[in-house]
Coordinates of C-alpha atoms in Angstrom, one line a residue:
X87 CA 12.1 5.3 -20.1
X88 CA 11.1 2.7 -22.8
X89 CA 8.0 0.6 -23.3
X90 CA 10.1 -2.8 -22.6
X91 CA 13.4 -3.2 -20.9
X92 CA 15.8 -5.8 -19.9
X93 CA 17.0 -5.4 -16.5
X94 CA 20.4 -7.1 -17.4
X95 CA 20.7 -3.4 -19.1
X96 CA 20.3 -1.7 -15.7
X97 CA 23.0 0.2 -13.6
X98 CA 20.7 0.4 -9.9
X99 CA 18.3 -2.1 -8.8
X100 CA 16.0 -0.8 -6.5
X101 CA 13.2 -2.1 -4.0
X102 CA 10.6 -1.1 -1.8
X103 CA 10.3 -4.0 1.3
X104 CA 6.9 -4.2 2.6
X105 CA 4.9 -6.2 -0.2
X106 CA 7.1 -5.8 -2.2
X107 CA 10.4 -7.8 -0.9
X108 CA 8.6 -8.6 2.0
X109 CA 5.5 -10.6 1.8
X110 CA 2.6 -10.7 4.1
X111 CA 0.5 -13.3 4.9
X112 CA -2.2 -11.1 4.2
X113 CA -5.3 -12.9 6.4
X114 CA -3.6 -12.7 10.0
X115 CA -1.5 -8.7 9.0
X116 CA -5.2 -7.7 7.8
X117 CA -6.8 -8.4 10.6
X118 CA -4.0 -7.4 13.4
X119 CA -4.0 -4.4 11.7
X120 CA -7.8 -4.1 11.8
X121 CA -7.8 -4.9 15.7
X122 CA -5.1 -1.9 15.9
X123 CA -7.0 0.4 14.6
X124 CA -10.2 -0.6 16.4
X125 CA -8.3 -1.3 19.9
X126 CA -7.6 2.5 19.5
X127 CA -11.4 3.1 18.9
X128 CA -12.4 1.6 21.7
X129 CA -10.1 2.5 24.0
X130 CA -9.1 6.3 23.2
X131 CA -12.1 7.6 21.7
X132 CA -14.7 5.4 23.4
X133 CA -16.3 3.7 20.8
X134 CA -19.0 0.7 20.8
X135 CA -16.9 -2.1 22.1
X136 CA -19.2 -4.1 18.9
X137 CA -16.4 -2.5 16.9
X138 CA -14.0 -5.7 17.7
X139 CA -16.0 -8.1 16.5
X140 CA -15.9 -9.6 13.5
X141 CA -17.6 -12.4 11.5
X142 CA -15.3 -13.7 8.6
X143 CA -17.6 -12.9 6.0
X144 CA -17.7 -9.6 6.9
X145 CA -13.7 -9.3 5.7
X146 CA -15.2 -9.5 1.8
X147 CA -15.7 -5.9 1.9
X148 CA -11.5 -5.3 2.5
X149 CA -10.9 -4.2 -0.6
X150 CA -7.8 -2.7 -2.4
X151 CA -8.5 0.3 -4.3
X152 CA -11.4 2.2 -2.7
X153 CA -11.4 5.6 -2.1
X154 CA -13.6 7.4 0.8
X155 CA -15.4 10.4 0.0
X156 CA -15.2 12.6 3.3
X157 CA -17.3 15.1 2.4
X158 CA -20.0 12.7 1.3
X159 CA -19.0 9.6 3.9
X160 CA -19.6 6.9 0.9
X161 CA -16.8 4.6 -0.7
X162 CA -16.1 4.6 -3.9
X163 CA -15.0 2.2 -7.0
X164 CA -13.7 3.9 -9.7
X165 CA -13.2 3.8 -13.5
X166 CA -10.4 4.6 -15.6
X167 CA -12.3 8.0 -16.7
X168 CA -13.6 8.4 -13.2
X169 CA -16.5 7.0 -13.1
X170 CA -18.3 5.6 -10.3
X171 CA -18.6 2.0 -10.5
X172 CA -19.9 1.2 -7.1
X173 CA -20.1 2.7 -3.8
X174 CA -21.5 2.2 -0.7
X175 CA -22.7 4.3 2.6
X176 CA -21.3 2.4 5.7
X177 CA -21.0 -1.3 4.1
X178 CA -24.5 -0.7 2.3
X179 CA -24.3 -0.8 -1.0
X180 CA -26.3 2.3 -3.0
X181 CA -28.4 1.9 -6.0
X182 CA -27.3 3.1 -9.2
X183 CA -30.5 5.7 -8.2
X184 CA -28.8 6.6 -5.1
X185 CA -25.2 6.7 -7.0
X186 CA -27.2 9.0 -9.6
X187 CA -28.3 11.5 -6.5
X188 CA -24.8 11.3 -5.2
X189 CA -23.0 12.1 -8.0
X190 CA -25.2 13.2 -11.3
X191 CA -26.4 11.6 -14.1
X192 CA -23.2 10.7 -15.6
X193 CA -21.5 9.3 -12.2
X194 CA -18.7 11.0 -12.4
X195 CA -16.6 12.1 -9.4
X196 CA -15.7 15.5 -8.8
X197 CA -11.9 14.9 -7.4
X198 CA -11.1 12.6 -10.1
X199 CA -8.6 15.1 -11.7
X200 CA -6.9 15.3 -8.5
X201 CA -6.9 11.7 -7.5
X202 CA -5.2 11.2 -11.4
X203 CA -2.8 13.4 -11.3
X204 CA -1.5 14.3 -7.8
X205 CA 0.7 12.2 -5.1
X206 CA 0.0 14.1 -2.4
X207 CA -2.6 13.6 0.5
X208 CA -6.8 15.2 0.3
X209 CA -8.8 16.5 2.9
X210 CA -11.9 15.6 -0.1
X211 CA -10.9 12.0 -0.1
X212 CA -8.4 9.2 1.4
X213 CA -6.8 6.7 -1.5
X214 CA -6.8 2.9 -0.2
X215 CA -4.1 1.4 -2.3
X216 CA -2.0 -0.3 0.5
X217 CA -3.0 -3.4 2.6
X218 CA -1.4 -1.0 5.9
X219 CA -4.2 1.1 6.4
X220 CA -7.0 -1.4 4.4
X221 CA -8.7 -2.8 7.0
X222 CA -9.5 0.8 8.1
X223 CA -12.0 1.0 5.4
X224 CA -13.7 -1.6 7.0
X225 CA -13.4 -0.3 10.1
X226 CA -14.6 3.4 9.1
X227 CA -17.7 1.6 7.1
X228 CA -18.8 -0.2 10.8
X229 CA -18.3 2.7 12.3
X230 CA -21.0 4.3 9.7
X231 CA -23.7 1.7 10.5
X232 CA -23.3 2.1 14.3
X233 CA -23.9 5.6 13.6
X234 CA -27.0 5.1 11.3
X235 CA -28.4 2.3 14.4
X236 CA -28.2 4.7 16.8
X237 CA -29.7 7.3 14.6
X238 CA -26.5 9.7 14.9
X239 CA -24.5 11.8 12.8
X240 CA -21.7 11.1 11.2
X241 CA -19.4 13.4 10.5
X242 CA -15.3 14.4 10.2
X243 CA -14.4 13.4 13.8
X244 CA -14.7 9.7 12.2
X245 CA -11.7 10.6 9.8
X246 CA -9.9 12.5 12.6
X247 CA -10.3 9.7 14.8
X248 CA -8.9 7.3 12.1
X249 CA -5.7 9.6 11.4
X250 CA -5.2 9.6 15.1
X251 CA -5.4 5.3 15.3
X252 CA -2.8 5.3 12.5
X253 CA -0.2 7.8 13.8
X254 CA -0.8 5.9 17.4
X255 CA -0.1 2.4 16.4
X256 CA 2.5 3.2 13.1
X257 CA 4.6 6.2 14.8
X258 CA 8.1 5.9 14.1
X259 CA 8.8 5.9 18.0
X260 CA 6.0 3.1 18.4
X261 CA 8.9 -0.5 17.7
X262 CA 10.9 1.3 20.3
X263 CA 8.3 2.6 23.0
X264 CA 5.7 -1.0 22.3
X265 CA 3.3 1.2 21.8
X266 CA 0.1 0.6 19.9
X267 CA -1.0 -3.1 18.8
X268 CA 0.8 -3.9 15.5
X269 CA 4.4 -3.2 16.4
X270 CA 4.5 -5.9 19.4
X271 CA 2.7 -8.3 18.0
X272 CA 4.8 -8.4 14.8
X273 CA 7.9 -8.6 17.2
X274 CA 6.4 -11.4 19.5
X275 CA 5.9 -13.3 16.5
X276 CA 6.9 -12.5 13.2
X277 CA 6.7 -15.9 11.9
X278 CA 3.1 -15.5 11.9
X279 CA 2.6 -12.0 9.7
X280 CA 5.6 -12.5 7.4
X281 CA 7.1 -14.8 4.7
X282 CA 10.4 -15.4 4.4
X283 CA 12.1 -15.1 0.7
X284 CA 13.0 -18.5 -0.5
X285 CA 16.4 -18.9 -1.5
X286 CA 16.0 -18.5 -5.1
X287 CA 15.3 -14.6 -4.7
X288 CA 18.4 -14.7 -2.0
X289 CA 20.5 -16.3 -4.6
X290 CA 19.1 -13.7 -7.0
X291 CA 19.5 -10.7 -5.1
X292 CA 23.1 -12.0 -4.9
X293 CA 23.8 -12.7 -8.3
X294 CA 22.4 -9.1 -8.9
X295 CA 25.4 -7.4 -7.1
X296 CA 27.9 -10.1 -8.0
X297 CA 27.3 -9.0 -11.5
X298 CA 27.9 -5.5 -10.8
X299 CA 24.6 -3.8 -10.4
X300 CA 24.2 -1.7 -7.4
X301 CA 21.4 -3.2 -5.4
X302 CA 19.3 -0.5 -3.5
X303 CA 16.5 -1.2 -0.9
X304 CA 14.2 2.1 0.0
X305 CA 11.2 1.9 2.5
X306 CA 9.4 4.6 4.9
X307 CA 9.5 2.0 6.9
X308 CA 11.6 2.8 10.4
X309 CA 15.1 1.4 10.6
X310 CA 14.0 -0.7 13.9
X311 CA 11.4 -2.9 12.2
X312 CA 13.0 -2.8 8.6
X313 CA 16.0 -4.5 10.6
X314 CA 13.4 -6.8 12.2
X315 CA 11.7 -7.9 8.6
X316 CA 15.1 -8.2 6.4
X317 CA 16.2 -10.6 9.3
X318 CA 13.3 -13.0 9.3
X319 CA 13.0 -13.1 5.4
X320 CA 16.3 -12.5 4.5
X321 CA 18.4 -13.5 7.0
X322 CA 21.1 -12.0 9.8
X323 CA 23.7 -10.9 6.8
X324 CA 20.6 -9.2 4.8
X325 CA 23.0 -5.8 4.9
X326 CA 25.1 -8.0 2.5
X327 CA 22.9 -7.8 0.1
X328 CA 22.1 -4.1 -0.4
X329 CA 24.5 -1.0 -1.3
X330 CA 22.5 1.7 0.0
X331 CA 19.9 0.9 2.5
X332 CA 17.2 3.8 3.0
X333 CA 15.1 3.8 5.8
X334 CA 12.5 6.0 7.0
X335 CA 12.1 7.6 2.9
X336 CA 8.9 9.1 3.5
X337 CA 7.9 8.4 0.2
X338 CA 6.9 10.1 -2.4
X339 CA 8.1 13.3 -0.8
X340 CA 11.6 11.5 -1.4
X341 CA 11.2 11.7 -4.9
X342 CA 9.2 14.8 -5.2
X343 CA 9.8 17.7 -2.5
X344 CA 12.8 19.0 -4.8
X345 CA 13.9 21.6 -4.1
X346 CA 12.6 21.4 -0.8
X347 CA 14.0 18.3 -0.3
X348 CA 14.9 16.1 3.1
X349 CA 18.3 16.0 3.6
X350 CA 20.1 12.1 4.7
X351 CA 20.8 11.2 8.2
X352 CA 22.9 8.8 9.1
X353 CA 21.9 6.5 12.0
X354 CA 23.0 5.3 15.2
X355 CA 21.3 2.6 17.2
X356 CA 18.6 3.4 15.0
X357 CA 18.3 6.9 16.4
X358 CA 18.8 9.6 13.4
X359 CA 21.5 12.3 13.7
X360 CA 20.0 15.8 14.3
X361 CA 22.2 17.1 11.8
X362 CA 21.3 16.7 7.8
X363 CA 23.5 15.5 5.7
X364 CA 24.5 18.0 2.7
X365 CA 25.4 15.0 0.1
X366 CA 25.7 11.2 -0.1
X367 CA 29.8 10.5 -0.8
X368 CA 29.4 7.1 0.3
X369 CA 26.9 3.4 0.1
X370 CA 25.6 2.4 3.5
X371 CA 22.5 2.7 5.5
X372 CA 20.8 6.2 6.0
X373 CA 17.2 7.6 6.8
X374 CA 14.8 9.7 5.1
X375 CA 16.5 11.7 2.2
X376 CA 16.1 12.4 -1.5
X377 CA 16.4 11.0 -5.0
X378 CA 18.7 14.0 -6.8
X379 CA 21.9 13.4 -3.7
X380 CA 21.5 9.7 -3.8
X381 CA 21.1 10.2 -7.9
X382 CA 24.5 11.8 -7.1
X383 CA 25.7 8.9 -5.3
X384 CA 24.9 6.6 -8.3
X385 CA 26.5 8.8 -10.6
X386 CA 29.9 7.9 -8.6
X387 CA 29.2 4.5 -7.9
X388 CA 28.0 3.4 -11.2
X389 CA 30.4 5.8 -13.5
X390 CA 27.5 6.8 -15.7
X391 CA 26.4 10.4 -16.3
X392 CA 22.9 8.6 -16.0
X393 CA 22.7 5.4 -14.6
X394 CA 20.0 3.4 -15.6
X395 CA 17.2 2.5 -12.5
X396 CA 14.5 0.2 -11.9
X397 CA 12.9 0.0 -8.6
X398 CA 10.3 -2.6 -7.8
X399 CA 7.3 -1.2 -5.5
X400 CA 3.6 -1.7 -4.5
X401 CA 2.3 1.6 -4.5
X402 CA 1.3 3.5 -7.5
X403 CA 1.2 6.5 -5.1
X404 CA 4.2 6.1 -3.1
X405 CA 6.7 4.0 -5.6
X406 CA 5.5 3.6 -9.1
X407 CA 4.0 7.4 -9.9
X408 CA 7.1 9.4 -7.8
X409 CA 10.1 7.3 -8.7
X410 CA 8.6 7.2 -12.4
X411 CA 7.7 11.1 -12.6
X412 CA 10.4 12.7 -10.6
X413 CA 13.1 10.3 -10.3
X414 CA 12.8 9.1 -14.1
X415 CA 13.3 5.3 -13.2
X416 CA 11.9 2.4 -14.5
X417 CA 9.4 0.9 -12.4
X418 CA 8.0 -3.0 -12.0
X419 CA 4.6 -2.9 -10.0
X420 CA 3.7 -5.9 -7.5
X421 CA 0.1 -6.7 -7.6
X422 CA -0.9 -9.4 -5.5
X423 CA -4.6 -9.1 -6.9
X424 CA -3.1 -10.5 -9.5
X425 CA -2.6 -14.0 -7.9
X426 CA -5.5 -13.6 -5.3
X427 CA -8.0 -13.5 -8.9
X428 CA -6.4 -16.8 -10.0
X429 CA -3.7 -15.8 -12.2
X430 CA -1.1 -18.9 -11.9
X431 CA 1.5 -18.5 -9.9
X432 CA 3.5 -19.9 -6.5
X433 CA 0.8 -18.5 -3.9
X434 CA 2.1 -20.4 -0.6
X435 CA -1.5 -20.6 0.5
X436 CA -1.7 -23.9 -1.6
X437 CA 1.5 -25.6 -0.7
X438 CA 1.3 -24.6 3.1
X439 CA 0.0 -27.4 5.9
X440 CA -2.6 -27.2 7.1
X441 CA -1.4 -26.1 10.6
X442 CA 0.9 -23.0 9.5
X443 CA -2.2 -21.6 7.3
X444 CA -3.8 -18.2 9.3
X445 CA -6.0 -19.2 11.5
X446 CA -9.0 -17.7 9.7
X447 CA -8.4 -19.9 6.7
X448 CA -10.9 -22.5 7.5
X449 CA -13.9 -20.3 8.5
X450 CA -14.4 -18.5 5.3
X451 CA -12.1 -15.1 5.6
X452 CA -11.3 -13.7 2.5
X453 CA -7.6 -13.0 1.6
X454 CA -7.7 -9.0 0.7
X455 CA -6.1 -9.7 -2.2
X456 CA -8.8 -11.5 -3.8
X457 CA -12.3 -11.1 -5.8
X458 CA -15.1 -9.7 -3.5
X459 CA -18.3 -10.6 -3.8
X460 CA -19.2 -7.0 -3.3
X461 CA -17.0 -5.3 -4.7
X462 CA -15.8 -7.4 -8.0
X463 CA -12.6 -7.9 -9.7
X464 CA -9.4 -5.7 -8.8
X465 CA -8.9 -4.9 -13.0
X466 CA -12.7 -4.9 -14.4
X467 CA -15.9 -4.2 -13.4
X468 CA -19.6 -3.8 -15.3
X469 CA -21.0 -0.3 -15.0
X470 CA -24.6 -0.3 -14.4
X471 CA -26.1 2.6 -16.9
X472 CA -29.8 1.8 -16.4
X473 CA -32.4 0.9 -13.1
X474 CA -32.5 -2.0 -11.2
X475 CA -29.8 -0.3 -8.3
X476 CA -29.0 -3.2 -5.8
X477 CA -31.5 -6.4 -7.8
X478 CA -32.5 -6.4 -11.1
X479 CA -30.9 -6.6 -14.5
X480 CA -29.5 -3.5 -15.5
X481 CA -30.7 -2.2 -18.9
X482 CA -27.3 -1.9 -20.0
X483 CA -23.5 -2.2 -18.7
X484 CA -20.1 -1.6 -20.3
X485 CA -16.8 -3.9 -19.2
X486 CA -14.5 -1.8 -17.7
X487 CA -10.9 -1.3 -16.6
X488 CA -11.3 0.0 -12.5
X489 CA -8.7 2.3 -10.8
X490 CA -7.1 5.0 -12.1
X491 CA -4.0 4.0 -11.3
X492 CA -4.4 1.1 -13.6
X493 CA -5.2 2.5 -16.5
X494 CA -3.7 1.3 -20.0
X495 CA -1.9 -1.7 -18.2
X496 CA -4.9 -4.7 -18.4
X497 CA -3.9 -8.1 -17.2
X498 CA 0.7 -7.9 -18.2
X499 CA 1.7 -11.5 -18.6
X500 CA 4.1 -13.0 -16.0
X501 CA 7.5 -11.6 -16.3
X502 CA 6.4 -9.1 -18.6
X503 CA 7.1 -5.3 -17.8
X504 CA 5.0 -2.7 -18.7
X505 CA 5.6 1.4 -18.0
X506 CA 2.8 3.0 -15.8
X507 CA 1.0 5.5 -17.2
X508 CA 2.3 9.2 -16.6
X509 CA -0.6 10.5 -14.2
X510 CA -2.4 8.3 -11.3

């Protein structure tokens, strides 16, 4: 891997779909997906019915990058270095006193290491870095206050409850069965949650494989609605476009359970064959799988002992750290924050009419993507190192980069590629 590349230089171009390929308009997905996750609340676990209600101002607090500390039941903005920039008990924010109780003198967060160097999944803490399960940090923050009004407990069975409202409305089975809230409602409409590709990027995915490259498109997404989403942004011949089509990754373990690793299934009317695959021979369209037998594929395809690959993803957890660590790829992050803080760029939410804007747009709902006024910027924040908590001046505060999993990359220009750092 190199500092700078050219991606006329590459063998494989990869791509994860959902925002990535595939974007959302993220107002009317956020709250859908919020409205899953509560529906399930309410319904299955017979929560306060208050729970579906929202105010548009109340959608500032959706913000990328938090984690949730379960063993404390705060959320948390970090530093670079692990430090605790803000946080917040339910959607209250805590003092830098109450941060200081929490968490020491020094604010530093115990699980840091492992949230920095790890892909794999906590029972300490739960990483938001995807707008699929967002809103659920809203949701689990409400659920906190309810608690605290009622003079309750909270404990684990929150988290429980919220693993259960994710597997119930994203199960792979869910497209098929219409189970759940999000699945049918994308399919009753799509129009309204998704955004087709204009015809430059068709033309460009095109050009791509005319030229020779071998044009790759990998998602954990479920064959079903990956067919449904290629066809609304891309079109009915979007299989055109790809060599290999991988649905269904499970990302990162794709990259990273070697040597335990998945094997391929091939796929018939989007039902996978019970029997694993023992190597790729061939391009086409297959589920689940693993980078070293499709690295074997490449190899063929490409005639190259190592083929040069670049794959384009969202997720420093599930794309960027995997595919860069274990799969030894190139990677090109898309960060919507980026746009959403007023970096230029072609955000449709200023060209659109009035009438095809989300229907929240008018009444003050904050795109996820941008600044919050609670939270702050996605990429810096100010540290508060002296009294004042929630008010007052602090005594002292340092700029900061925020998230670990943006450290050493500040603010790349436009078309500019830079490498992500080795750990998270």
């Amino acid at each position: 891997m190199s500092e700078h590349f050219s991606l006329s230089d590459c063998d494989v171009i990869g791509f994860d779909l959902d925002h990535t390929l595939c974007r959302y308009h993220l107002k009317e997905t956020s709250r859908l997906i919020y409205d899953s996750f509560a529906r399930y609340f309410v319904e299955y676990k017979n929560y306060d019915k208050d729970l579906l209600t929202l105010t548009p101002a109340t959608w500032d607090f959706c913000f990328k990058g938090l984690v949730v500390d379960l063993e404390d039941g705060n959320l948390i903005k970090l530093a670079e270095d692990g430090t605790i920039l803000r946080a917040t008990h339910g959607t209250n924010d805590l003092s830098t006193e109450e941060i200081i109780k929490h968490y020491g003198p020094k604010r530093e967060w115990k699980h840091f290491d492992s949230l920095n160097t790890s892909y794999t999944r906590s029972t300490k803490y739960y990483f938001y870095d995807n707008y699929f399960d967002l809103p659920g940090a809203l949701l689990c923050a409400r659920i906190v206050d309810m608690l605290h009004k009622r003079g309750s407990e909270v404990t684990s069975e929150i988290w429980k409850d919220m693993l259960a409202a994710i597997d119930h409305n994203y199960n792979t089975s869910a497209f098929k069965e219409d189970t759940g809230t999000y699945f049918p409602s994308v399919k009753q409409n799509p129009g309204r949650y998704l955004q087709p590709c204009s015809d430059s990027v068709k033309a460009w995915l095109r050009s791509m494989k005319n030229a020779g490259k071998v044009v790759l498109l990998i998602t954990s997404s479920h064959s079903d609605y990956c067919r449904l989403v290629c066809e609304h942004i891309l079109g009915k011949d979007f299989e055109e476009l790809f060599d290999v089509i991988i649905t269904n990754a499970l990302k990162p373990g794709f990259f990273s359970l070697v040597p335990q690793q998945r094997p391929f299934r091939t796929l018939v009317n989007d039902v996978e064959e019970s029997e694993g695959l023992p190597s790729l021979d061939k391009p086409g369209w297959y589920s689940q799988g693993n980078w070293p037998h499709l690295h074997e594929l490449l190899k063929s395809m490409t005639g190259k002992a190592e083929p040069k690959v670049v794959y384009f993803g969202d997720s420093m957890r599930s794309d960027m750290f995997p595919a860069s660590r274990y799969g030894k790829w190139e990677t090109v992050m898309i960060v919507e924050e980026l746009e959403g803080e007023g970096v230029p760029g072609s955000s449709q939410a200023k060209t659109e009419p009035l009438e095809k804007r989300g229907k929240f747009e008018d009444q003050g709902m904050k795109t996820p993507s941008a600044t919050s006024k609670q939270w702050g910027s996605y990429f810096t924040d100010v540290r508060r190192s002296g009294g004042g908590g929630g008010g007052g001046h602090p005594k002292a505060h340092l700029v900061q980069p925020q998230h670990p999993h943006l450290q050493h990359h500040g603010h790349p220009q436009r078309g500019e590629h830079r490498r992500p750092p080795a750990g998270l």
